[in-house]
Every structure is written in structure tokens, then in C-alpha cells.
Short mmCIF file of C-alpha atoms in Angstrom, two decimals:
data_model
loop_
_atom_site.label_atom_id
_atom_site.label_comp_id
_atom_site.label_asym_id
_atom_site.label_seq_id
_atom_site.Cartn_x
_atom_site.Cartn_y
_atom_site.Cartn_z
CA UNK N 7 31.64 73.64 8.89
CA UNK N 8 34.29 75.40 10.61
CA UNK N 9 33.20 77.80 12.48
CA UNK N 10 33.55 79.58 16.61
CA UNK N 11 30.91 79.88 19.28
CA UNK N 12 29.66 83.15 21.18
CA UNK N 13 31.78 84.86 23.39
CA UNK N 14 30.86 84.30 27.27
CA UNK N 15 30.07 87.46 28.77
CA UNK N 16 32.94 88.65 31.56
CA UNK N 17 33.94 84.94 31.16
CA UNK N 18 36.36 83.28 28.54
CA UNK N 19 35.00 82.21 24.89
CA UNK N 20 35.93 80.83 22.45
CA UNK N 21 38.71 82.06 20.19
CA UNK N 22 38.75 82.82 17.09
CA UNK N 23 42.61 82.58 17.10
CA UNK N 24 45.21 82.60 19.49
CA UNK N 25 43.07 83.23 23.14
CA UNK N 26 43.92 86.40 25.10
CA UNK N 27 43.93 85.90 28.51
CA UNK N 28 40.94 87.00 30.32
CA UNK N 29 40.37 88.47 34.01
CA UNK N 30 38.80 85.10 35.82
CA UNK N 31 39.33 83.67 39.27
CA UNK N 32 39.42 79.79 37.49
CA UNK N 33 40.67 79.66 34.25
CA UNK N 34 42.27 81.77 31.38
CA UNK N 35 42.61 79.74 28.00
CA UNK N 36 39.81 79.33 26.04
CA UNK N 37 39.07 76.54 23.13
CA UNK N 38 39.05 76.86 19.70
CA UNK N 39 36.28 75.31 17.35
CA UNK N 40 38.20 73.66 14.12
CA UNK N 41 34.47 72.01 13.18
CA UNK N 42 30.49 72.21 14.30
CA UNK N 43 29.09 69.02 13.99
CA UNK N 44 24.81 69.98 14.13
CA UNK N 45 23.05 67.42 16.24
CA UNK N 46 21.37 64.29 14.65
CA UNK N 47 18.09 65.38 12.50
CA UNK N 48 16.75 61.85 13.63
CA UNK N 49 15.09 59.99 16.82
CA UNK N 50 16.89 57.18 18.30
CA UNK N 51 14.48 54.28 19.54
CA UNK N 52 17.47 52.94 21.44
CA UNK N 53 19.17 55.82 23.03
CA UNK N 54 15.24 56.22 24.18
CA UNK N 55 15.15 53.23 25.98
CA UNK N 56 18.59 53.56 27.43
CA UNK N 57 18.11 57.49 28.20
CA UNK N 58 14.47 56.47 30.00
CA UNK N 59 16.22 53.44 32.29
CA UNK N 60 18.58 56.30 33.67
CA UNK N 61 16.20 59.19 33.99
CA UNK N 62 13.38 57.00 36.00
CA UNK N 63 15.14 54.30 37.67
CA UNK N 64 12.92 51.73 39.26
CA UNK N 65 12.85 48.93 41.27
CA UNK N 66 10.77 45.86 41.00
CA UNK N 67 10.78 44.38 44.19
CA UNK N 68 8.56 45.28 47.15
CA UNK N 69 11.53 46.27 48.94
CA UNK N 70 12.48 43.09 50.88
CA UNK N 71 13.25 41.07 48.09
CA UNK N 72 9.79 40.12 46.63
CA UNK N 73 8.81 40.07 43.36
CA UNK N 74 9.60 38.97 39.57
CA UNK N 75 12.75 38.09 38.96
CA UNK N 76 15.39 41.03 37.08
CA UNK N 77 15.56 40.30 33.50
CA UNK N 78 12.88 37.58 33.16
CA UNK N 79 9.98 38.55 30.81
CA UNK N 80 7.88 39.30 33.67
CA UNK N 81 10.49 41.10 35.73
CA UNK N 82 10.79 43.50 32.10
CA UNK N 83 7.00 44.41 31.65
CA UNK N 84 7.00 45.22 35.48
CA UNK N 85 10.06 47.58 34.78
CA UNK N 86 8.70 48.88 31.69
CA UNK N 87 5.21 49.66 33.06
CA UNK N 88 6.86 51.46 36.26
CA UNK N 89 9.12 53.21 34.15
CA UNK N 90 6.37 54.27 31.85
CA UNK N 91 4.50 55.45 35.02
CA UNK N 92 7.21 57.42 36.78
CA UNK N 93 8.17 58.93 33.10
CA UNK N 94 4.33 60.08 32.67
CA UNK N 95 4.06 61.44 36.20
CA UNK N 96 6.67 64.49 34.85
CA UNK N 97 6.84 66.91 32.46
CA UNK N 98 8.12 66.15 29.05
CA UNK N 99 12.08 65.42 28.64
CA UNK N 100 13.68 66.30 24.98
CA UNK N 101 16.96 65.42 23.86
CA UNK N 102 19.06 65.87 20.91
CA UNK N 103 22.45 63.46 20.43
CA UNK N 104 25.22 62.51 18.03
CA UNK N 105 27.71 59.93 17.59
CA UNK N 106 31.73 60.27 18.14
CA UNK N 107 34.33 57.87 18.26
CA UNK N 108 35.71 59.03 21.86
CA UNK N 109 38.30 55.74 22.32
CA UNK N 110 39.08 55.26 18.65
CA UNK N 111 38.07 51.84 18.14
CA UNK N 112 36.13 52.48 15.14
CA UNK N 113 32.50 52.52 16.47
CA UNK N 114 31.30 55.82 17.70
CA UNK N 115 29.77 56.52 20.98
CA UNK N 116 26.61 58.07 21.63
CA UNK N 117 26.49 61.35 23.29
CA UNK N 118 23.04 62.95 24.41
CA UNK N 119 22.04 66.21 26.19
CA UNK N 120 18.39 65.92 28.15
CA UNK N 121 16.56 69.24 28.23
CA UNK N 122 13.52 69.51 30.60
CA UNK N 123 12.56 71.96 33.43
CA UNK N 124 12.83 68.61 36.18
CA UNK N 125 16.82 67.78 34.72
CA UNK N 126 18.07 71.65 33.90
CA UNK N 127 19.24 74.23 35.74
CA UNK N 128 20.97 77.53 35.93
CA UNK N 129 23.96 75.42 36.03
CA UNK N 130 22.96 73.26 32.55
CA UNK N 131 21.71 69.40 31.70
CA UNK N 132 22.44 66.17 32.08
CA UNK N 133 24.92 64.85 29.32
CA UNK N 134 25.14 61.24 28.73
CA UNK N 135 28.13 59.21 27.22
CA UNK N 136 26.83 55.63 26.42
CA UNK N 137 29.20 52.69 24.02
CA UNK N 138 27.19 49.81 21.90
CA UNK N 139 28.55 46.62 22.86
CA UNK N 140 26.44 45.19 20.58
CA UNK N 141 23.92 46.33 18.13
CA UNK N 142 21.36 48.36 19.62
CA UNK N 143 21.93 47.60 23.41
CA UNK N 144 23.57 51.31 25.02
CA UNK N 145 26.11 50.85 28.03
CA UNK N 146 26.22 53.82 30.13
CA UNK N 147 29.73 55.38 30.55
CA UNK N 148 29.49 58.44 32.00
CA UNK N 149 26.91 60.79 33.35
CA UNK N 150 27.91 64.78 33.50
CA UNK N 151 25.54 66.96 35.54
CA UNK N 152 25.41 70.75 34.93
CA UNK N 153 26.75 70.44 30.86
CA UNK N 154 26.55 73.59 28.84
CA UNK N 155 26.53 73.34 25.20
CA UNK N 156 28.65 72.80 23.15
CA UNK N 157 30.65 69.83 24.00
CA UNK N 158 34.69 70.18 22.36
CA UNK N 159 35.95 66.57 21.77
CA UNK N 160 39.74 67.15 21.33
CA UNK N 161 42.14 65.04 19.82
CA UNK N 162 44.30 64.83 23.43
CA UNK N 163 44.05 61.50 25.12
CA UNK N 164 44.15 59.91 28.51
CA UNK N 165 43.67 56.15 28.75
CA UNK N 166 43.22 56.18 25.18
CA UNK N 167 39.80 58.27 25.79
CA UNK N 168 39.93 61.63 23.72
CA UNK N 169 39.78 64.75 26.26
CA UNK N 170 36.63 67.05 26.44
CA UNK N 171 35.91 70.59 27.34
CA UNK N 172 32.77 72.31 28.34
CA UNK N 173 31.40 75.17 30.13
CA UNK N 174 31.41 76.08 33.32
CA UNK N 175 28.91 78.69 35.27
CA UNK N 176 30.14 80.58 38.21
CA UNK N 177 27.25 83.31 38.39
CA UNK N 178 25.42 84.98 36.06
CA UNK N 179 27.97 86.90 34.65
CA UNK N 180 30.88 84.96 35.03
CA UNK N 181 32.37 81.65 33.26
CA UNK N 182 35.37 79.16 32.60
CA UNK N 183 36.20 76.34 30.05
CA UNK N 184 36.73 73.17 32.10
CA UNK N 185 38.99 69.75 31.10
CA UNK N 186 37.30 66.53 31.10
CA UNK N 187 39.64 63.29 31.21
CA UNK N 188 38.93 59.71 31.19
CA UNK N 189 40.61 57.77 33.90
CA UNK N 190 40.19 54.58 32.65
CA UNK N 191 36.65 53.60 33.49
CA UNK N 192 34.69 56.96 33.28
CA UNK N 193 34.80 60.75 32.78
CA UNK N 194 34.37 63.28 35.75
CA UNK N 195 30.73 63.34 36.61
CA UNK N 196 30.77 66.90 37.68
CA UNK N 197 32.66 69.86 35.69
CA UNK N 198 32.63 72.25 38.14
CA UNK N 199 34.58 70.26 40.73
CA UNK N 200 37.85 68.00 40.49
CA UNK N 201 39.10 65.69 39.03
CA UNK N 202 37.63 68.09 36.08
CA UNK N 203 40.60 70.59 35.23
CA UNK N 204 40.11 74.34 34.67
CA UNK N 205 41.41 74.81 31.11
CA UNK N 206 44.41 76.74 31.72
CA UNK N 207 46.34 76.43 27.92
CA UNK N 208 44.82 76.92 24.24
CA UNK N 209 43.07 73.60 22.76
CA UNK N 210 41.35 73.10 19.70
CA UNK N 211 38.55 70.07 19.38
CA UNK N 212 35.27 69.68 17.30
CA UNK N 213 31.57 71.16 18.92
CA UNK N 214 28.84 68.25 19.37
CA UNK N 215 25.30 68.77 20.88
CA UNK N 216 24.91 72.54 19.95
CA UNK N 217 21.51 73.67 20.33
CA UNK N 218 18.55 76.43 20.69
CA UNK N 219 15.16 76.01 21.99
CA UNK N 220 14.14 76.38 18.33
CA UNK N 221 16.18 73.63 17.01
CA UNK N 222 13.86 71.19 15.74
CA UNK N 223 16.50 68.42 16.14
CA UNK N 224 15.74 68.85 19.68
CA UNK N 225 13.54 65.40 20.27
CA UNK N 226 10.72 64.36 22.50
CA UNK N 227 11.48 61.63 24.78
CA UNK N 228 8.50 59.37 25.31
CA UNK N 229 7.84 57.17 27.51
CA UNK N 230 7.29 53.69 25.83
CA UNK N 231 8.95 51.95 22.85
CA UNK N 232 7.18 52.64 19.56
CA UNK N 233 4.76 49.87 18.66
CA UNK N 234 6.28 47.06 16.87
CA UNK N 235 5.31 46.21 13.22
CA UNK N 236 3.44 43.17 12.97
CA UNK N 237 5.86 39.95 11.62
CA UNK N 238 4.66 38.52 7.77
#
């Protein structure tokens, strides 16, 4: 669906057509939506797992060294169960995701936005950027704090890494687009701050992750695997 997002208020939006420039202390172009892409209707078992390693991390040790060893099967239940734990002790995390191809290799990555009152802020939510190496094992790439829907994948590249744009909040009343450009290894981490670019000329790019509390596509993240079906 082609379609353009809201205009920010006192802040730039997103154009319709050719952007006019707006009064703002950061930036003055303002994207242009050529496609919506809605957020996957389905849960993800893996992304789960991978999205609950990052959100809770854990150590296994006692702090001097002692205890199972990483990646045995005992050193795994003890991460599990602490993980479980720590995930438990909060309130609930939802998420909603999609899949891109950002490096054009043929097999999309995974992009996710966590919503929760213990990850948001007035600023926005995590957004996570993880590849598949292999079937159903998630490598984390990149972690953005304060993301604002929507994200714009563009068709620019740096390091062979398509560009991306999101929002940025000043105040409450105030706004600008910013550039987000792989450098090889990882995206900026922080959109607000360099080496994220204030977008400061016209690009167009497909919206990902678009979403209202209402969404049902928005999923619950819980805190253990599903059970496993019982083998034949």
C-alpha cells in the first residue's frame, strides 16, 4: 500500500510530495513513504528467545568465576531459569517485528520494536536489528534506543547496508527525521546523537514496524519457550 504518515506537529513530516522546508533548529527535509509494510500478524518463537537474552541479560557465575560452564546443558537451564526469573520480576514486554533484506543478500533480517513501560520513554523503544546465520538462531546487529515508529528503509547504501530514517524527539512539540548508516559492523545505536545524521535532503524508503496500542499484531513477550510437542 502506498501511502504517507502523520504530519509531526511544529516538526517535519512526512511528505506527501516534494518536502517544504520547515522552521527547525536540526533538520529540514523530510521522507517520503513509497510503501507501508503492516507488521507481522504472527509470534516469532525465535525472535522471543533472542529478544529475552538481550532484554534480561544474566550471568551464571557467582561472580568469581564459579559455576556451570557457558553453553553446556547445565550452564543453559541455569540461564534460562534466571532469565525466566528476571523476565517475571517486570511488567509485561510486547513487540511487534517484520523481516527486510537490509544488506541484500537474499535473506531478510529481522527487525523488532519492544513496547513496555520499563523499555519506553518520552523519547521511544528499543528497536532491534538481528541476521539468521542459520535457521532459527538470531545474531544481534544493532540495538537503537529511543526509536519512533515508523522505521524508512531506503534504497541508499553504505557498506552495502541500506540507509534508515526515523524520528527524532526534541520536546514535546518539536521533531526531526534522522539518517541511520551502517559502518560496516553496526548501525548508530542512538538517533539523536552522531554518527546518526540529521536528514537534511528529500529521501524516499518503505515504513516497517508501524503501530498503535490497538494493533493486535502488537505481541506478548513471555518469558519461557513454548512447551515442546512430544516426539512419535
Amino acid at each position: 500500500m502506498v501511502g504517507a504518515l502523520p504530519l509531526l506537529p511544529l516538526a517535519a513530516g512526512i511528505a506527501m510530495a516534494a518536502p517544504t522546508l520547515q522552521a527547525e533548529p536540526l533538520a529540514s527535509a523530510s521522507p517520503t513513504v513509497v510503501q507501508s509494510v503492516p507488521p507481522e500478524p504472527r509470534s516469532n518463537p525465535d525472535l522471543e528467545a533472542a529478544l529475552r537474552e538481550v532484554l534480561f541479560p544474566v550471568r551464571i557465575d557467582d561472580g568469581q568465576g564459579h559455576g556451570p560452564d557457558p553453553g553446556s546443558a547445565e550452564g543453559e537451564w541455569v540461564k534460562g531459569n534466571k532469565i525466566k526469573a528476571e523476565c517475571e520480576r517486570l511488567p509485561a514486554h510486547r513487540y511487534i517485528w517484520d523481516q527486510v533484506d537490509l544488506n541484500g543478500d537474499g535473506r531478510p533480517e529481522v527487525v523488532a520494536q519492544v513496547l513496555g513501560p520499563m523499555v519506553c520513554g518520552t523519547g521511544g523503544c528499543p528497536l532491534l536489528i538481528f541476521r539468521e546465520p542459520s535457521p532459527g538462531r538470531l545474531q544481534l546487529i544493532t540495538q537503537i534506543s529511543l526509536f519512533k515508529d515508523p522505521l524508512i528503509v531506503t534504497e541508499r547504501r553504505h557498506n552495502r547496508w541500506k540507509d534508515l530514517i526515523t524520528r527524532v524527539r526534541v520536546d514535546a512539540g518539536t521533531g526531526y527525521y534522522a539518517e541511520l548508516r551502517y559502518d560496516g559492523r553496526t548501525y548508530p545505536t542512538n538517533p539523536s546523537v552522531p554518527p546518526a545524521i540529521p536528514l537534511h535532503r528529500p529521501e524516499a524508503g518503505t515504513a516497517y514496524l508501524e503501530w498503535n496500542d490497538k494493533d493486535p499484531r502488537a505481541h506478548r513477550l513471555p518469558c519461557e519457550d513454548p512447551p515442546q510437542k512430544p516426539g512419535p
